[in-house]
Tab-separated table of C-alpha atoms in Angstrom:
chain	number	residue	atom	x	y	z
A	24	MET	CA	37.849	-22.206	-22.274
A	25	THR	CA	35.217	-21.389	-25.135
A	26	ALA	CA	35.870	-23.247	-28.627
A	27	VAL	CA	36.965	-20.876	-31.464
A	28	GLY	CA	33.770	-19.983	-33.466
A	29	THR	CA	31.627	-20.715	-30.941
A	30	PRO	CA	29.984	-17.518	-28.680
A	31	PRO	CA	29.532	-18.282	-24.791
A	32	VAL	CA	26.328	-19.056	-23.786
A	33	GLU	CA	25.413	-15.593	-22.441
A	34	ALA	CA	26.594	-13.554	-25.606
A	35	SER	CA	24.186	-16.442	-27.674
A	36	ALA	CA	21.202	-15.992	-25.136
A	37	SER	CA	21.659	-12.202	-25.310
A	38	ALA	CA	21.854	-11.918	-29.086
A	39	VAL	CA	18.196	-13.694	-29.377
A	40	PRO	CA	15.942	-10.985	-30.470
A	41	GLY	CA	13.121	-10.450	-27.697
A	42	THR	CA	14.646	-13.115	-25.019
A	43	GLY	CA	14.985	-10.416	-22.685
A	44	ASP	CA	11.948	-9.232	-22.994
A	45	ALA	CA	9.755	-12.770	-23.166
A	46	ARG	CA	12.052	-13.355	-19.924
A	47	ARG	CA	10.683	-9.979	-17.919
A	48	ARG	CA	6.916	-11.120	-19.253
A	49	LEU	CA	7.126	-15.022	-18.279
A	50	ARG	CA	8.368	-13.501	-15.189
A	51	ALA	CA	5.580	-10.965	-13.963
A	52	VAL	CA	2.795	-13.816	-15.447
A	53	PHE	CA	4.338	-15.926	-12.790
A	54	LEU	CA	4.400	-13.118	-10.447
A	55	LEU	CA	0.866	-12.015	-10.670
A	56	THR	CA	-0.290	-15.888	-10.863
A	57	GLY	CA	1.662	-16.758	-7.427
A	58	THR	CA	0.619	-13.583	-5.615
A	59	THR	CA	-2.825	-14.395	-6.829
A	60	LEU	CA	-3.208	-17.719	-5.524
A	61	ALA	CA	-1.254	-17.360	-2.461
A	62	LEU	CA	-3.810	-14.323	-1.994
A	63	ALA	CA	-6.833	-16.822	-2.288
A	64	VAL	CA	-4.800	-19.483	-0.018
A	65	VAL	CA	-4.183	-17.162	3.053
A	66	SER	CA	-7.668	-15.369	2.713
A	67	VAL	CA	-8.921	-18.613	3.093
A	68	VAL	CA	-6.690	-19.787	6.001
A	69	ALA	CA	-7.317	-16.204	7.439
A	70	ALA	CA	-10.783	-16.615	7.726
A	71	GLY	CA	-10.895	-20.121	9.346
A	72	VAL	CA	-8.365	-19.252	12.134
A	73	GLY	CA	-9.165	-17.784	15.567
A	74	ALA	CA	-10.534	-18.552	18.614
A	75	TYR	CA	-13.613	-20.451	16.965
A	76	HIS	CA	-11.879	-22.635	14.441
A	77	ILE	CA	-13.159	-23.249	10.931
A	78	PRO	CA	-11.374	-25.944	8.567
A	79	PRO	CA	-10.230	-24.514	5.495
A	80	GLY	CA	-12.401	-26.734	3.740
A	81	GLN	CA	-15.722	-25.128	4.891
A	82	VAL	CA	-14.122	-21.881	4.124
A	83	ALA	CA	-13.901	-22.758	0.786
A	84	ALA	CA	-16.847	-24.753	0.509
A	85	SER	CA	-18.827	-21.459	2.047
A	86	LEU	CA	-17.485	-19.400	-0.648
A	87	LEU	CA	-18.057	-21.208	-3.351
A	88	ASP	CA	-21.642	-21.900	-2.377
A	89	VAL	CA	-22.210	-18.370	-2.447
A	90	ILE	CA	-21.323	-18.284	-6.108
A	91	GLY	CA	-23.427	-21.337	-6.920
A	92	ILE	CA	-20.531	-23.859	-6.948
A	93	GLN	CA	-22.108	-26.475	-4.751
A	94	GLY	CA	-21.477	-29.814	-3.358
A	95	VAL	CA	-17.573	-29.353	-3.210
A	96	GLY	CA	-17.132	-30.421	0.845
A	97	PRO	CA	-19.283	-30.047	4.095
A	98	LEU	CA	-20.461	-26.546	4.637
A	99	PRO	CA	-19.559	-24.941	8.292
A	100	ASP	CA	-22.621	-25.047	10.872
A	101	GLN	CA	-24.850	-22.154	11.643
A	102	VAL	CA	-22.074	-20.743	14.356
A	103	ALA	CA	-19.601	-21.393	12.334
A	104	SER	CA	-21.273	-19.365	9.218
A	105	THR	CA	-22.271	-16.353	11.231
A	106	VAL	CA	-18.582	-16.172	12.348
A	107	LEU	CA	-17.301	-16.493	8.964
A	108	TRP	CA	-19.378	-14.181	7.338
A	109	ASP	CA	-20.235	-11.220	9.965
A	110	VAL	CA	-16.775	-11.389	11.506
A	111	ARG	CA	-13.949	-12.697	9.465
A	112	LEU	CA	-14.439	-12.081	5.981
A	113	PRO	CA	-15.396	-8.499	6.347
A	114	ARG	CA	-11.864	-8.338	8.270
A	115	VAL	CA	-9.772	-10.087	5.537
A	116	VAL	CA	-11.382	-8.221	2.755
A	117	LEU	CA	-10.891	-5.048	4.396
A	118	ALA	CA	-6.752	-5.971	5.192
A	119	ILE	CA	-6.774	-7.163	1.701
A	120	THR	CA	-8.220	-3.690	0.128
A	121	VAL	CA	-5.916	-1.702	2.888
A	122	GLY	CA	-2.868	-3.381	1.950
A	123	ALA	CA	-3.804	-3.132	-1.927
A	124	ALA	CA	-4.250	0.697	-1.719
A	125	LEU	CA	-1.120	1.330	0.676
A	126	GLY	CA	0.871	-0.717	-1.956
A	127	VAL	CA	-0.049	0.906	-5.298
A	128	ALA	CA	0.512	4.346	-3.739
A	129	GLY	CA	3.785	3.630	-2.545
A	130	ALA	CA	4.723	2.522	-6.180
A	131	MET	CA	2.840	5.784	-7.662
A	132	MET	CA	4.801	8.060	-5.403
A	133	GLN	CA	8.109	5.938	-6.149
A	134	GLY	CA	7.559	6.339	-9.703
A	135	ILE	CA	6.192	10.237	-9.286
A	136	PHE	CA	9.293	11.657	-7.602
A	137	GLY	CA	11.670	9.354	-8.995
A	138	ASN	CA	12.818	8.296	-5.708
A	139	PRO	CA	13.007	4.436	-3.966
A	140	LEU	CA	12.701	5.857	-0.680
A	141	ALA	CA	9.362	7.456	-1.164
A	142	GLU	CA	6.259	6.384	0.520
A	143	PRO	CA	3.056	7.811	2.164
A	144	GLY	CA	4.001	6.824	5.775
A	145	VAL	CA	7.759	7.917	5.152
A	146	ILE	CA	7.088	11.534	4.130
A	147	GLY	CA	4.219	11.867	6.433
A	148	VAL	CA	1.097	11.822	4.524
A	149	SER	CA	-0.264	8.963	6.430
A	150	SER	CA	0.600	11.046	9.656
A	151	GLY	CA	-1.346	14.058	7.824
A	152	ALA	CA	-4.403	11.720	6.826
A	153	ALA	CA	-4.351	10.695	10.255
A	154	VAL	CA	-4.860	14.058	11.618
A	155	GLY	CA	-7.446	14.515	9.353
A	156	ALA	CA	-9.271	11.464	10.865
A	157	ILE	CA	-8.807	12.275	14.662
A	158	VAL	CA	-9.886	16.090	14.016
A	159	VAL	CA	-13.343	14.500	13.305
A	160	ILE	CA	-13.075	11.867	16.487
A	161	PHE	CA	-12.038	14.816	18.806
A	162	THR	CA	-14.371	17.347	16.957
A	163	GLY	CA	-17.178	15.353	17.003
A	164	ILE	CA	-18.498	16.198	13.570
A	165	THR	CA	-20.701	14.021	11.616
A	166	VAL	CA	-21.876	16.399	8.628
A	167	LEU	CA	-21.597	13.267	5.727
A	168	GLY	CA	-22.230	10.647	8.198
A	169	HIS	CA	-19.734	7.532	7.786
A	170	TRP	CA	-18.182	9.322	4.789
A	171	THR	CA	-17.125	12.379	7.716
A	172	ILE	CA	-13.730	10.518	8.541
A	173	ILE	CA	-12.797	9.685	5.181
A	174	ALA	CA	-13.623	13.119	3.504
A	175	SER	CA	-11.661	14.915	6.292
A	176	SER	CA	-8.889	12.247	6.245
A	177	PHE	CA	-8.489	12.873	2.134
A	178	VAL	CA	-8.174	16.547	2.359
A	179	PHE	CA	-5.428	16.402	5.579
A	180	GLY	CA	-4.263	13.668	3.137
A	181	LEU	CA	-4.249	15.561	-0.321
A	182	ALA	CA	-3.256	19.170	1.535
A	183	THR	CA	0.144	16.885	2.991
A	184	THR	CA	1.116	15.330	-0.521
A	185	LEU	CA	0.858	19.001	-2.175
A	186	PHE	CA	2.767	20.874	0.817
A	187	VAL	CA	5.816	17.689	0.588
A	188	TYR	CA	5.883	17.540	-3.373
A	189	VAL	CA	6.116	21.650	-3.787
A	190	PHE	CA	8.605	22.110	-0.668
A	191	ALA	CA	10.919	18.774	-2.679
A	192	ARG	CA	10.949	20.793	-5.667
A	193	SER	CA	13.568	22.928	-6.378
A	194	ARG	CA	14.910	24.229	-10.039
A	195	GLY	CA	12.457	21.912	-11.723
A	196	ARG	CA	13.484	18.819	-9.778
A	197	THR	CA	12.648	16.972	-6.670
A	198	GLU	CA	15.537	16.633	-4.364
A	199	VAL	CA	15.770	13.256	-2.593
A	200	VAL	CA	16.988	14.412	0.798
A	201	THR	CA	14.666	17.564	1.299
A	202	LEU	CA	11.537	14.974	0.308
A	203	LEU	CA	12.955	13.024	3.396
A	204	LEU	CA	13.524	15.601	5.879
A	205	THR	CA	10.509	17.384	5.011
A	206	GLY	CA	8.756	13.876	5.683
A	207	ILE	CA	10.278	13.657	9.097
A	208	ALA	CA	9.033	17.880	9.906
A	209	VAL	CA	5.742	16.627	9.259
A	210	ASN	CA	5.755	13.475	10.846
A	211	ALA	CA	6.499	15.456	13.789
A	212	ILE	CA	4.330	18.164	13.435
A	213	ALA	CA	1.274	15.704	13.067
A	214	GLY	CA	2.788	13.769	16.115
A	215	ALA	CA	2.341	16.927	18.376
A	216	ALA	CA	-1.255	17.434	17.007
A	217	ILE	CA	-2.186	13.987	17.400
A	218	GLY	CA	-0.783	14.105	20.818
A	219	LEU	CA	-2.450	17.554	21.964
A	220	MET	CA	-5.643	16.256	20.789
A	221	THR	CA	-5.212	13.022	23.113
A	222	ASN	CA	-4.481	14.964	25.829
A	223	PHE	CA	-7.864	17.290	26.041
A	224	SER	CA	-9.613	13.940	24.832
A	225	GLN	CA	-12.189	11.704	26.816
A	226	ASP	CA	-11.389	7.896	27.486
A	227	ALA	CA	-13.262	6.560	24.657
A	228	GLU	CA	-11.607	9.254	22.427
A	229	ILE	CA	-8.443	8.177	23.713
A	230	GLN	CA	-9.275	4.788	22.731
A	231	THR	CA	-10.241	5.574	19.041
A	232	ILE	CA	-7.429	7.484	18.669
A	233	THR	CA	-5.183	5.293	19.946
A	234	PHE	CA	-6.802	3.365	17.282
A	235	TRP	CA	-5.596	5.266	14.500
A	236	GLN	CA	-2.089	5.596	15.929
A	237	LEU	CA	-1.530	1.742	15.922
A	238	GLY	CA	-3.561	0.740	13.030
A	239	SER	CA	-5.883	-2.387	13.462
A	240	VAL	CA	-8.591	-4.033	11.023
A	241	ALA	CA	-10.215	-5.519	13.672
A	242	THR	CA	-13.617	-3.182	13.620
A	243	ALA	CA	-13.828	-4.413	9.909
A	244	THR	CA	-17.430	-4.471	8.805
A	245	TRP	CA	-19.116	-5.258	5.393
A	246	SER	CA	-20.542	-1.352	5.370
A	247	LYS	CA	-17.017	-0.615	5.871
A	248	VAL	CA	-15.793	-2.635	2.991
A	249	ALA	CA	-18.787	-1.081	1.038
A	250	VAL	CA	-17.178	2.558	1.410
A	251	ILE	CA	-13.480	1.731	0.904
A	252	VAL	CA	-13.707	-0.937	-2.320
A	253	PRO	CA	-14.947	2.325	-4.513
A	254	CYS	CA	-11.754	4.226	-3.162
A	255	LEU	CA	-9.891	1.551	-4.356
A	256	LEU	CA	-11.129	0.909	-7.650
A	257	ALA	CA	-10.936	5.011	-7.922
A	258	GLY	CA	-7.071	4.865	-7.343
A	259	LEU	CA	-6.716	1.820	-9.263
A	260	ILE	CA	-8.377	3.441	-12.643
A	261	VAL	CA	-5.495	5.219	-13.343
A	262	ILE	CA	-3.136	2.016	-13.614
A	263	PRO	CA	-3.960	1.490	-17.461
A	264	ILE	CA	-3.861	5.422	-18.358
A	265	TYR	CA	-0.631	6.239	-16.993
A	266	ALA	CA	1.276	3.259	-16.325
A	267	ARG	CA	3.326	3.779	-19.518
A	268	ARG	CA	3.349	7.627	-19.272
A	269	LEU	CA	5.322	6.567	-15.449
A	270	ASP	CA	7.927	4.430	-17.529
A	271	LEU	CA	8.826	7.386	-19.603
A	272	LEU	CA	9.077	10.103	-16.781
A	273	SER	CA	11.926	7.387	-15.416
A	274	LEU	CA	13.921	8.576	-18.309
A	275	GLY	CA	13.690	11.903	-16.545
A	276	GLU	CA	11.588	15.223	-17.009
A	277	GLY	CA	13.045	16.354	-20.211
A	278	PRO	CA	12.950	13.589	-22.136
A	279	ALA	CA	9.191	12.637	-21.012
A	280	ARG	CA	8.227	15.834	-22.213
A	281	HIS	CA	9.570	15.323	-25.707
A	282	LEU	CA	7.909	12.240	-25.701
A	283	GLY	CA	4.536	13.664	-25.386
A	284	VAL	CA	4.051	13.342	-21.614
A	285	ASP	CA	2.223	16.179	-19.743
A	286	VAL	CA	4.420	15.832	-16.846
A	287	GLU	CA	2.960	18.041	-14.355
A	288	ARG	CA	-0.824	16.955	-15.120
A	289	MET	CA	0.108	13.637	-14.891
A	290	ARG	CA	1.823	14.236	-11.247
A	291	LEU	CA	-1.231	16.234	-10.159
A	292	VAL	CA	-3.581	12.882	-11.227
A	293	LEU	CA	-1.367	10.708	-9.630
A	294	ILE	CA	-1.046	12.604	-6.357
A	295	ALA	CA	-4.806	12.937	-6.295
A	296	ALA	CA	-5.061	9.073	-6.556
A	297	LEU	CA	-2.403	7.982	-4.048
A	298	ALA	CA	-3.964	10.686	-1.963
A	299	LEU	CA	-6.999	9.308	-1.777
A	300	LEU	CA	-5.923	5.295	-1.757
A	301	THR	CA	-3.833	6.233	1.385
A	302	SER	CA	-6.503	8.356	2.997
A	303	ALA	CA	-9.200	5.947	2.492
A	304	ALA	CA	-6.786	3.124	3.824
A	305	VAL	CA	-5.914	5.501	7.246
A	306	ALA	CA	-9.422	5.978	7.727
A	307	PHE	CA	-10.591	2.349	8.368
A	308	ALA	CA	-7.458	0.796	9.263
A	309	GLY	CA	-5.110	3.693	10.977
A	310	ILE	CA	-1.648	3.956	10.265
A	311	VAL	CA	-0.140	0.976	8.839
A	312	SER	CA	3.461	2.089	7.834
A	313	PHE	CA	6.155	0.592	5.446
A	314	ILE	CA	3.587	-1.594	3.194
A	315	GLY	CA	4.110	1.191	0.510
A	316	LEU	CA	7.845	1.028	0.779
A	317	VAL	CA	8.338	-2.977	1.021
A	318	VAL	CA	6.293	-3.758	-1.536
A	319	PRO	CA	7.057	-2.230	-4.865
A	320	HIS	CA	10.378	-2.933	-3.971
A	321	ILE	CA	9.972	-6.786	-3.514
A	322	ILE	CA	8.077	-6.541	-7.076
A	323	ARG	CA	10.888	-4.659	-8.409
A	324	MET	CA	13.250	-7.263	-7.296
A	325	VAL	CA	11.555	-9.837	-9.463
A	326	THR	CA	9.465	-8.161	-12.382
A	327	GLY	CA	12.289	-4.851	-12.920
A	328	PRO	CA	10.675	-1.249	-13.183
A	329	GLY	CA	7.974	-1.613	-15.416
A	330	HIS	CA	4.841	0.304	-14.103
A	331	ARG	CA	2.594	-2.037	-16.427
A	332	VAL	CA	3.203	-4.803	-14.290
A	333	LEU	CA	4.407	-3.213	-10.861
A	334	LEU	CA	1.438	-0.881	-10.245
A	335	PRO	CA	-0.988	-4.233	-10.446
A	336	ALA	CA	1.444	-6.392	-8.856
A	337	SER	CA	2.020	-4.003	-5.866
A	338	ALA	CA	-1.690	-3.927	-4.856
A	339	LEU	CA	-1.986	-7.849	-5.104
A	340	GLY	CA	1.715	-8.155	-3.510
A	341	GLY	CA	0.270	-5.140	-0.571
A	342	GLY	CA	-2.966	-6.808	0.112
A	343	LEU	CA	-1.215	-10.468	0.460
A	344	LEU	CA	1.437	-8.744	2.656
A	345	LEU	CA	-1.203	-7.002	4.793
A	346	LEU	CA	-3.547	-10.419	5.447
A	347	ALA	CA	-0.495	-12.065	6.520
A	348	ALA	CA	0.758	-9.187	8.946
A	349	ASP	CA	-3.455	-8.986	10.239
A	350	LEU	CA	-2.911	-13.070	10.675
A	351	LEU	CA	-0.136	-12.889	12.955
A	352	ALA	CA	-1.188	-9.806	14.732
A	353	ARG	CA	-4.111	-11.403	16.117
A	354	THR	CA	-2.312	-14.981	16.595
A	355	ALA	CA	1.302	-14.585	17.542
A	356	ALA	CA	0.080	-13.521	21.130
A	357	ALA	CA	-3.394	-14.700	21.099
A	358	PRO	CA	-5.429	-14.491	22.899
A	359	ALA	CA	-4.575	-10.785	22.909
A	360	GLU	CA	-3.913	-8.968	19.683
A	361	ILE	CA	-0.767	-7.100	18.809
A	362	PRO	CA	-1.320	-3.767	16.492
A	363	LEU	CA	-1.304	-4.457	12.902
A	364	GLY	CA	0.905	-0.963	12.515
A	365	VAL	CA	3.459	-2.492	14.953
A	366	VAL	CA	3.970	-5.908	13.158
A	367	THR	CA	4.317	-3.853	9.739
A	368	ALA	CA	6.866	-1.497	11.320
A	369	ALA	CA	8.457	-4.442	12.790
A	370	LEU	CA	9.123	-5.659	9.307
A	371	GLY	CA	9.322	-2.774	7.357
A	372	GLY	CA	12.004	-1.109	9.650
A	373	PRO	CA	14.758	-3.181	9.536
A	374	PHE	CA	13.866	-3.482	5.259
A	375	PHE	CA	14.031	0.394	5.143
A	376	PHE	CA	17.525	0.383	6.764
A	377	TYR	CA	18.746	-1.819	4.168
A	378	LEU	CA	17.491	0.508	1.473
A	379	LEU	CA	18.964	3.328	3.366
A	380	TYR	CA	22.460	1.412	2.902
A	381	ARG	CA	22.157	0.094	-0.773
A	382	THR	CA	21.253	3.504	-1.825
A	383	ARG	CA	23.957	4.971	-0.176
A	384	ALA	CA	26.179	2.283	-0.857
A	385	LYS	CA	25.693	2.652	-4.621
A	386	GLN	CA	25.930	6.303	-4.895
A	387	GLY	CA	28.911	6.580	-2.961
A	388	GLY	CA	27.486	8.763	-0.193
A	389	TRP	CA	24.709	11.517	-0.223
A	390	SER	CA	26.772	14.445	-1.198
């Protein structure tokens, strides 16, 4: 029982102006800091684990030595240094970059459509981008050199995104069920196209197509990293510009327009950004599903829906999750390697079932 004249503890806390905001800011700082530290630790561990083991201390010492900090610990020998810098670190950086791209693309898509179940893979964008990459592999087109695959993947990914967006719009709003059903249809058509090209491909082409379907960062090189990193940075540029506007869009299109947001222009810019992020990720890692769905939800559970924290945290969380999944993929059944897309699907599938159940339970059904 509460004493007379003494307000309950909850009421006292809520009565302090700005207490809730301060707590959210504190959680955001802890989340961003903790995710960054975890990403650094997992990166060092992942760079050392493999057939040729390199102690974490030597990995850290080699990384610090490159930036001019010497004498921290023993450096790896010549063989270990070659394995570290030519094989392991490109794979680590590519996994982080692909995961960051998919994580922030998923957060953008959920904000654009106002749909917590939206994700590039779920609504067919990843499959569309994969078709673009496989068309280049199947036809052997090399007009733009190393950029041919990513250019084709980008065009197909953007076209798929725009098609799904337009088809899911009705009477000025995006219908959730139509969005998901359109994604199912797009995935089916993309799967048919991939299957048709696989059927008429040579053995070498079939192996490459299988890579795109299952996902992997095993073929990482510094040249691939040099191509995908600018795409990631180009996609991330929109975060400080549109994060606040996405928060306003969550109030509804009408209120957002009254507050000065050009909704259609913002959606087109963000659609182009997430298509670039997704297509770049698919171009170098194949179809890696559920990262863009799982990560934003986990971040949202910790810090809330504010996009100024959600978007950068989703990039960090996506990189961390995909790097951990890749580490699991190449160590769980060593010396064999499990396809990366299989690992992420095994983790994300049950989580998606949970989201479906939770959403249906909160809305009392879909109708």
